Amino acid sequence: MKGTVVDISGRECRLYKDSNAEFLLVQPIDGHDLEVLDQEVEIIKKLSEKPFSFVAFMIKDWNKELTPWPAPPVFGKIPFGNGATDTLNYIVSQLLPFVQEEIPHVILGGYSLAGLFALWASYQTDKFEGIVAASPSVWFPNWIEYATDNKPFAKSIHLSLGDKEEKTKNPVMAKVGNAIRKQNNLLTKQIDNTILEWNPGNHFIDSEKRTAKGFAWVMNK
């Protein structure tokens, strides 16, 4: 399966198409994700026999387009914005009509802030049957409070985290371990198919492997 570059409503996208697809996998990506995207798709194929199409779309402003509400910078000087609603609207109103066709099952996934975005989207709409939140930024201010007060629409949610991620010196990001445990506890009470998988290493390795394992797990459920 080879990816092709397509423009969908002004956004650069990478589309991997299977004419027999039962699942459509959707992922917001940055430049690093793009570099390892072919490997990610190949790993998914090895881990699941289910036929799927895959579409990834580029995020230009990572800190703005993937976060649901403003927050101060965690490192550097770039604050977080509230562009997640616009990004979700793009997926639902423009991306899916372009690529979904007759594919019955849609899974949204992502890594890091894109994983947080995927989680947040599951509380907003029933368009996504499954969610993959790989090393998601659940340390994000007020996120766990939001998740506590709301219930996701998705039927299956795969969470994962590196076992060294909570050992960072950054005091905000160090909260990620406790936060994802709380997120997992919430989900196990709300939906039938959910799991928290611990991967070896810190946040900055194996993003394509971690995300691929999540997509395969949801498809195999």
mmCIF file of C-alpha atoms in Angstrom:
data_model
loop_
_atom_site.group_PDB
_atom_site.id
_atom_site.type_symbol
_atom_site.label_atom_id
_atom_site.label_comp_id
_atom_site.label_asym_id
_atom_site.label_seq_id
_atom_site.Cartn_x
_atom_site.Cartn_y
_atom_site.Cartn_z
ATOM 1 C CA MET A 1 0.000 0.000 0.000
ATOM 2 C CA LYS A 2 1.554 3.273 -1.138
ATOM 3 C CA GLY A 3 0.591 6.710 0.055
ATOM 4 C CA THR A 4 -0.330 9.516 -2.310
ATOM 5 C CA VAL A 5 -0.233 13.230 -1.583
ATOM 6 C CA VAL A 6 -3.627 14.892 -1.952
ATOM 7 C CA ASP A 7 -4.944 18.352 -1.203
ATOM 8 C CA ILE A 8 -8.187 18.296 0.749
ATOM 9 C CA SER A 9 -9.700 21.733 1.220
ATOM 10 C CA GLY A 10 -6.308 23.418 1.333
ATOM 11 C CA ARG A 11 -4.570 20.936 3.640
ATOM 12 C CA GLU A 12 -1.798 18.614 2.572
ATOM 13 C CA CYS A 13 -2.851 15.031 3.223
ATOM 14 C CA ARG A 14 -1.325 11.613 2.701
ATOM 15 C CA LEU A 15 -3.803 8.936 1.591
ATOM 16 C CA TYR A 16 -3.277 5.165 1.650
ATOM 17 C CA LYS A 17 -6.245 3.561 -0.061
ATOM 18 C CA ASP A 18 -7.576 0.005 -0.054
ATOM 19 C CA SER A 19 -10.612 -0.532 -2.279
ATOM 20 C CA ASN A 20 -11.866 -3.228 0.113
ATOM 21 C CA ALA A 21 -11.373 -1.186 3.280
ATOM 22 C CA GLU A 22 -13.611 -1.882 6.268
ATOM 23 C CA PHE A 23 -11.897 0.772 8.392
ATOM 24 C CA LEU A 24 -10.798 4.331 7.736
ATOM 25 C CA LEU A 25 -7.940 5.447 9.978
ATOM 26 C CA VAL A 26 -7.538 9.202 10.443
ATOM 27 C CA GLN A 27 -4.495 10.877 12.002
ATOM 28 C CA PRO A 28 -3.317 14.492 12.410
ATOM 29 C CA ILE A 29 0.451 14.609 11.856
ATOM 30 C CA ASP A 30 3.509 16.862 11.938
ATOM 31 C CA GLY A 31 6.749 16.677 9.978
ATOM 32 C CA HIS A 32 8.261 13.900 12.092
ATOM 33 C CA ASP A 33 5.104 11.796 11.824
ATOM 34 C CA LEU A 34 5.224 12.203 8.054
ATOM 35 C CA GLU A 35 8.782 10.844 7.935
ATOM 36 C CA VAL A 36 7.723 7.576 9.591
ATOM 37 C CA LEU A 37 4.204 7.310 8.175
ATOM 38 C CA ASP A 38 5.014 4.557 5.672
ATOM 39 C CA GLN A 39 6.518 2.483 8.478
ATOM 40 C CA GLU A 40 3.451 3.071 10.645
ATOM 41 C CA VAL A 41 1.105 1.827 7.930
ATOM 42 C CA GLU A 42 3.246 -1.273 7.372
ATOM 43 C CA ILE A 43 3.238 -2.069 11.100
ATOM 44 C CA ILE A 44 -0.554 -1.783 11.198
ATOM 45 C CA LYS A 45 -0.800 -4.234 8.290
ATOM 46 C CA LYS A 46 1.409 -6.720 10.151
ATOM 47 C CA LEU A 47 -0.646 -6.462 13.344
ATOM 48 C CA SER A 48 -4.121 -6.689 11.798
ATOM 49 C CA GLU A 49 -5.611 -8.578 8.877
ATOM 50 C CA LYS A 50 -8.520 -6.137 8.620
ATOM 51 C CA PRO A 51 -8.505 -4.146 5.349
ATOM 52 C CA PHE A 52 -8.184 -0.412 5.921
ATOM 53 C CA SER A 53 -7.585 2.927 4.290
ATOM 54 C CA PHE A 54 -5.509 5.543 6.072
ATOM 55 C CA VAL A 55 -5.527 9.319 5.754
ATOM 56 C CA ALA A 56 -3.139 11.654 7.555
ATOM 57 C CA PHE A 57 -3.390 15.434 7.418
ATOM 58 C CA MET A 58 -0.751 18.009 8.246
ATOM 59 C CA ILE A 59 -1.017 20.266 11.284
ATOM 60 C CA LYS A 60 0.750 23.598 10.845
ATOM 61 C CA ASP A 61 0.353 25.006 14.374
ATOM 62 C CA TRP A 62 0.623 22.009 16.716
ATOM 63 C CA ASN A 63 -0.009 23.954 19.936
ATOM 64 C CA LYS A 64 -3.080 25.733 18.609
ATOM 65 C CA GLU A 65 -4.864 23.386 16.227
ATOM 66 C CA LEU A 66 -4.962 20.356 18.532
ATOM 67 C CA THR A 67 -5.923 21.848 21.899
ATOM 68 C CA PRO A 68 -9.503 22.489 23.043
ATOM 69 C CA TRP A 69 -8.882 25.556 25.200
ATOM 70 C CA PRO A 70 -6.059 28.058 25.834
ATOM 71 C CA ALA A 71 -3.271 27.273 28.291
ATOM 72 C CA PRO A 72 0.105 28.865 29.107
ATOM 73 C CA PRO A 73 3.347 27.480 27.609
ATOM 74 C CA VAL A 74 4.780 24.337 29.170
ATOM 75 C CA PHE A 75 8.189 24.783 27.567
ATOM 76 C CA GLY A 76 9.377 27.625 25.403
ATOM 77 C CA LYS A 77 7.200 30.653 24.811
ATOM 78 C CA ILE A 78 4.418 29.248 22.627
ATOM 79 C CA PRO A 79 1.080 29.022 24.473
ATOM 80 C CA PHE A 80 -1.672 26.563 23.679
ATOM 81 C CA GLY A 81 -4.712 27.730 21.749
ATOM 82 C CA ASN A 82 -8.286 26.624 21.234
ATOM 83 C CA GLY A 83 -8.173 25.414 17.646
ATOM 84 C CA ALA A 84 -9.364 21.853 18.246
ATOM 85 C CA THR A 85 -12.955 22.699 17.345
ATOM 86 C CA ASP A 86 -11.920 24.023 13.933
ATOM 87 C CA THR A 87 -9.744 20.957 13.341
ATOM 88 C CA LEU A 88 -12.584 18.608 14.248
ATOM 89 C CA ASN A 89 -14.943 20.530 11.984
ATOM 90 C CA TYR A 90 -12.434 20.106 9.159
ATOM 91 C CA ILE A 91 -12.357 16.335 9.673
ATOM 92 C CA VAL A 92 -16.124 15.939 9.858
ATOM 93 C CA SER A 93 -17.229 18.384 7.168
ATOM 94 C CA GLN A 94 -14.373 18.189 4.651
ATOM 95 C CA LEU A 95 -11.954 15.301 5.175
ATOM 96 C CA LEU A 96 -14.443 12.480 5.786
ATOM 97 C CA PRO A 97 -16.755 13.388 2.874
ATOM 98 C CA PHE A 98 -13.698 13.326 0.601
ATOM 99 C CA VAL A 99 -12.244 9.958 1.639
ATOM 100 C CA GLN A 100 -14.765 7.882 3.605
ATOM 101 C CA GLU A 101 -17.016 6.782 0.735
ATOM 102 C CA GLU A 102 -18.664 3.538 1.887
ATOM 103 C CA ILE A 103 -16.137 2.636 4.590
ATOM 104 C CA PRO A 104 -18.290 1.788 7.635
ATOM 105 C CA HIS A 105 -15.873 2.215 10.548
ATOM 106 C CA VAL A 106 -13.816 5.338 11.282
ATOM 107 C CA ILE A 107 -10.979 5.429 13.829
ATOM 108 C CA LEU A 108 -9.278 8.659 14.877
ATOM 109 C CA GLY A 109 -5.811 8.496 16.380
ATOM 110 C CA GLY A 110 -2.736 10.512 17.111
ATOM 111 C CA TYR A 111 0.465 10.883 19.083
ATOM 112 C CA SER A 112 1.205 13.381 21.870
ATOM 113 C CA LEU A 113 -1.045 16.454 21.497
ATOM 114 C CA ALA A 114 -2.708 14.722 18.547
ATOM 115 C CA GLY A 115 -3.540 11.891 20.943
ATOM 116 C CA LEU A 116 -5.141 14.373 23.316
ATOM 117 C CA PHE A 117 -7.067 15.803 20.371
ATOM 118 C CA ALA A 118 -8.345 12.342 19.438
ATOM 119 C CA LEU A 119 -9.493 11.763 23.015
ATOM 120 C CA TRP A 120 -11.222 15.139 23.145
ATOM 121 C CA ALA A 121 -12.939 14.485 19.807
ATOM 122 C CA SER A 122 -14.429 11.287 21.219
ATOM 123 C CA TYR A 123 -16.379 13.422 23.698
ATOM 124 C CA GLN A 124 -17.649 15.727 20.945
ATOM 125 C CA THR A 125 -19.073 13.474 18.243
ATOM 126 C CA ASP A 126 -20.129 9.921 17.459
ATOM 127 C CA LYS A 127 -18.344 9.962 14.085
ATOM 128 C CA PHE A 128 -15.453 7.876 15.432
ATOM 129 C CA GLU A 129 -16.116 4.293 16.428
ATOM 130 C CA GLY A 130 -12.626 3.973 17.874
ATOM 131 C CA ILE A 131 -9.942 6.252 19.299
ATOM 132 C CA VAL A 132 -6.172 5.822 19.537
ATOM 133 C CA ALA A 133 -4.475 8.097 22.068
ATOM 134 C CA ALA A 134 -0.776 7.233 21.906
ATOM 135 C CA SER A 135 1.271 8.968 24.608
ATOM 136 C CA PRO A 136 -1.477 11.601 24.793
ATOM 137 C CA SER A 137 -0.898 14.940 26.513
ATOM 138 C CA VAL A 138 -3.379 14.225 29.294
ATOM 139 C CA TRP A 139 -1.247 16.454 31.546
ATOM 140 C CA PHE A 140 -2.932 19.337 29.707
ATOM 141 C CA PRO A 141 -4.400 21.831 32.223
ATOM 142 C CA ASN A 142 -7.977 20.965 33.261
ATOM 143 C CA TRP A 143 -8.142 17.933 30.985
ATOM 144 C CA ILE A 144 -8.822 15.311 33.646
ATOM 145 C CA GLU A 145 -11.510 17.522 35.160
ATOM 146 C CA TYR A 146 -13.134 17.705 31.734
ATOM 147 C CA ALA A 147 -12.914 13.943 31.221
ATOM 148 C CA THR A 148 -14.399 13.359 34.664
ATOM 149 C CA ASP A 149 -17.468 15.416 33.831
ATOM 150 C CA ASN A 150 -18.097 13.968 30.364
ATOM 151 C CA LYS A 151 -18.542 10.635 28.597
ATOM 152 C CA PRO A 152 -17.045 9.612 25.237
ATOM 153 C CA PHE A 153 -19.113 8.419 22.289
ATOM 154 C CA ALA A 154 -16.457 6.005 20.984
ATOM 155 C CA LYS A 155 -16.938 2.275 21.528
ATOM 156 C CA SER A 156 -13.225 1.429 21.761
ATOM 157 C CA ILE A 157 -10.348 3.552 23.086
ATOM 158 C CA HIS A 158 -6.685 2.562 23.174
ATOM 159 C CA LEU A 159 -4.449 4.503 25.565
ATOM 160 C CA SER A 160 -0.693 4.102 25.781
ATOM 161 C CA LEU A 161 2.246 5.746 27.505
ATOM 162 C CA GLY A 162 5.984 5.241 27.701
ATOM 163 C CA ASP A 163 7.060 3.945 31.098
ATOM 164 C CA LYS A 164 9.627 6.741 31.468
ATOM 165 C CA GLU A 165 7.413 9.626 30.363
ATOM 166 C CA GLU A 166 6.335 10.635 33.855
ATOM 167 C CA LYS A 167 9.984 10.856 34.959
ATOM 168 C CA THR A 168 10.603 14.102 33.084
ATOM 169 C CA LYS A 169 11.960 17.131 34.944
ATOM 170 C CA ASN A 170 9.168 19.313 33.565
ATOM 171 C CA PRO A 171 6.698 19.608 36.485
ATOM 172 C CA VAL A 172 3.618 19.910 34.275
ATOM 173 C CA MET A 173 4.459 17.024 31.958
ATOM 174 C CA ALA A 174 5.503 14.869 34.917
ATOM 175 C CA LYS A 175 1.803 14.680 35.799
ATOM 176 C CA VAL A 176 1.155 12.545 32.725
ATOM 177 C CA GLY A 177 1.486 9.211 34.549
ATOM 178 C CA ASN A 178 -1.118 9.916 37.204
ATOM 179 C CA ALA A 179 -3.306 11.635 34.631
ATOM 180 C CA ILE A 180 -3.393 8.690 32.245
ATOM 181 C CA ARG A 181 -4.113 6.287 35.098
ATOM 182 C CA LYS A 182 -7.085 8.465 36.045
ATOM 183 C CA GLN A 183 -8.158 8.628 32.398
ATOM 184 C CA ASN A 184 -8.007 4.848 32.161
ATOM 185 C CA ASN A 185 -10.020 4.414 35.348
ATOM 186 C CA LEU A 186 -12.696 6.734 33.989
ATOM 187 C CA LEU A 187 -12.914 4.918 30.672
ATOM 188 C CA THR A 188 -13.110 1.437 32.189
ATOM 189 C CA LYS A 189 -16.281 2.550 33.968
ATOM 190 C CA GLN A 190 -17.774 4.144 30.853
ATOM 191 C CA ILE A 191 -17.067 1.855 27.879
ATOM 192 C CA ASP A 192 -16.490 -1.868 27.371
ATOM 193 C CA ASN A 193 -13.434 -1.828 25.118
ATOM 194 C CA THR A 194 -10.547 0.168 26.514
ATOM 195 C CA ILE A 195 -6.968 -0.545 27.515
ATOM 196 C CA LEU A 196 -3.923 1.259 28.861
ATOM 197 C CA GLU A 197 -0.740 -0.124 27.326
ATOM 198 C CA TRP A 198 2.679 0.737 28.758
ATOM 199 C CA ASN A 199 5.523 0.999 26.258
ATOM 200 C CA PRO A 200 9.243 1.025 27.091
ATOM 201 C CA GLY A 201 11.005 4.374 26.965
ATOM 202 C CA ASN A 202 10.335 8.077 27.084
ATOM 203 C CA HIS A 203 8.054 10.272 24.972
ATOM 204 C CA PHE A 204 10.398 10.768 22.054
ATOM 205 C CA ILE A 205 10.849 7.266 20.655
ATOM 206 C CA ASP A 206 8.797 4.792 18.614
ATOM 207 C CA SER A 207 5.871 7.108 17.927
ATOM 208 C CA GLU A 208 4.953 5.197 14.761
ATOM 209 C CA LYS A 209 5.083 1.815 16.538
ATOM 210 C CA ARG A 210 3.004 3.015 19.473
ATOM 211 C CA THR A 211 0.359 4.604 17.269
ATOM 212 C CA ALA A 212 0.256 1.617 14.919
ATOM 213 C CA LYS A 213 -0.302 -0.793 17.808
ATOM 214 C CA GLY A 214 -3.231 1.325 18.916
ATOM 215 C CA PHE A 215 -4.890 1.367 15.498
ATOM 216 C CA ALA A 216 -4.455 -2.399 15.136
ATOM 217 C CA TRP A 217 -5.887 -3.046 18.606
ATOM 218 C CA VAL A 218 -9.027 -1.041 17.865
ATOM 219 C CA MET A 219 -9.555 -2.733 14.478
ATOM 220 C CA ASN A 220 -9.117 -6.175 16.010
ATOM 221 C CA LYS A 221 -11.743 -5.554 18.676
#
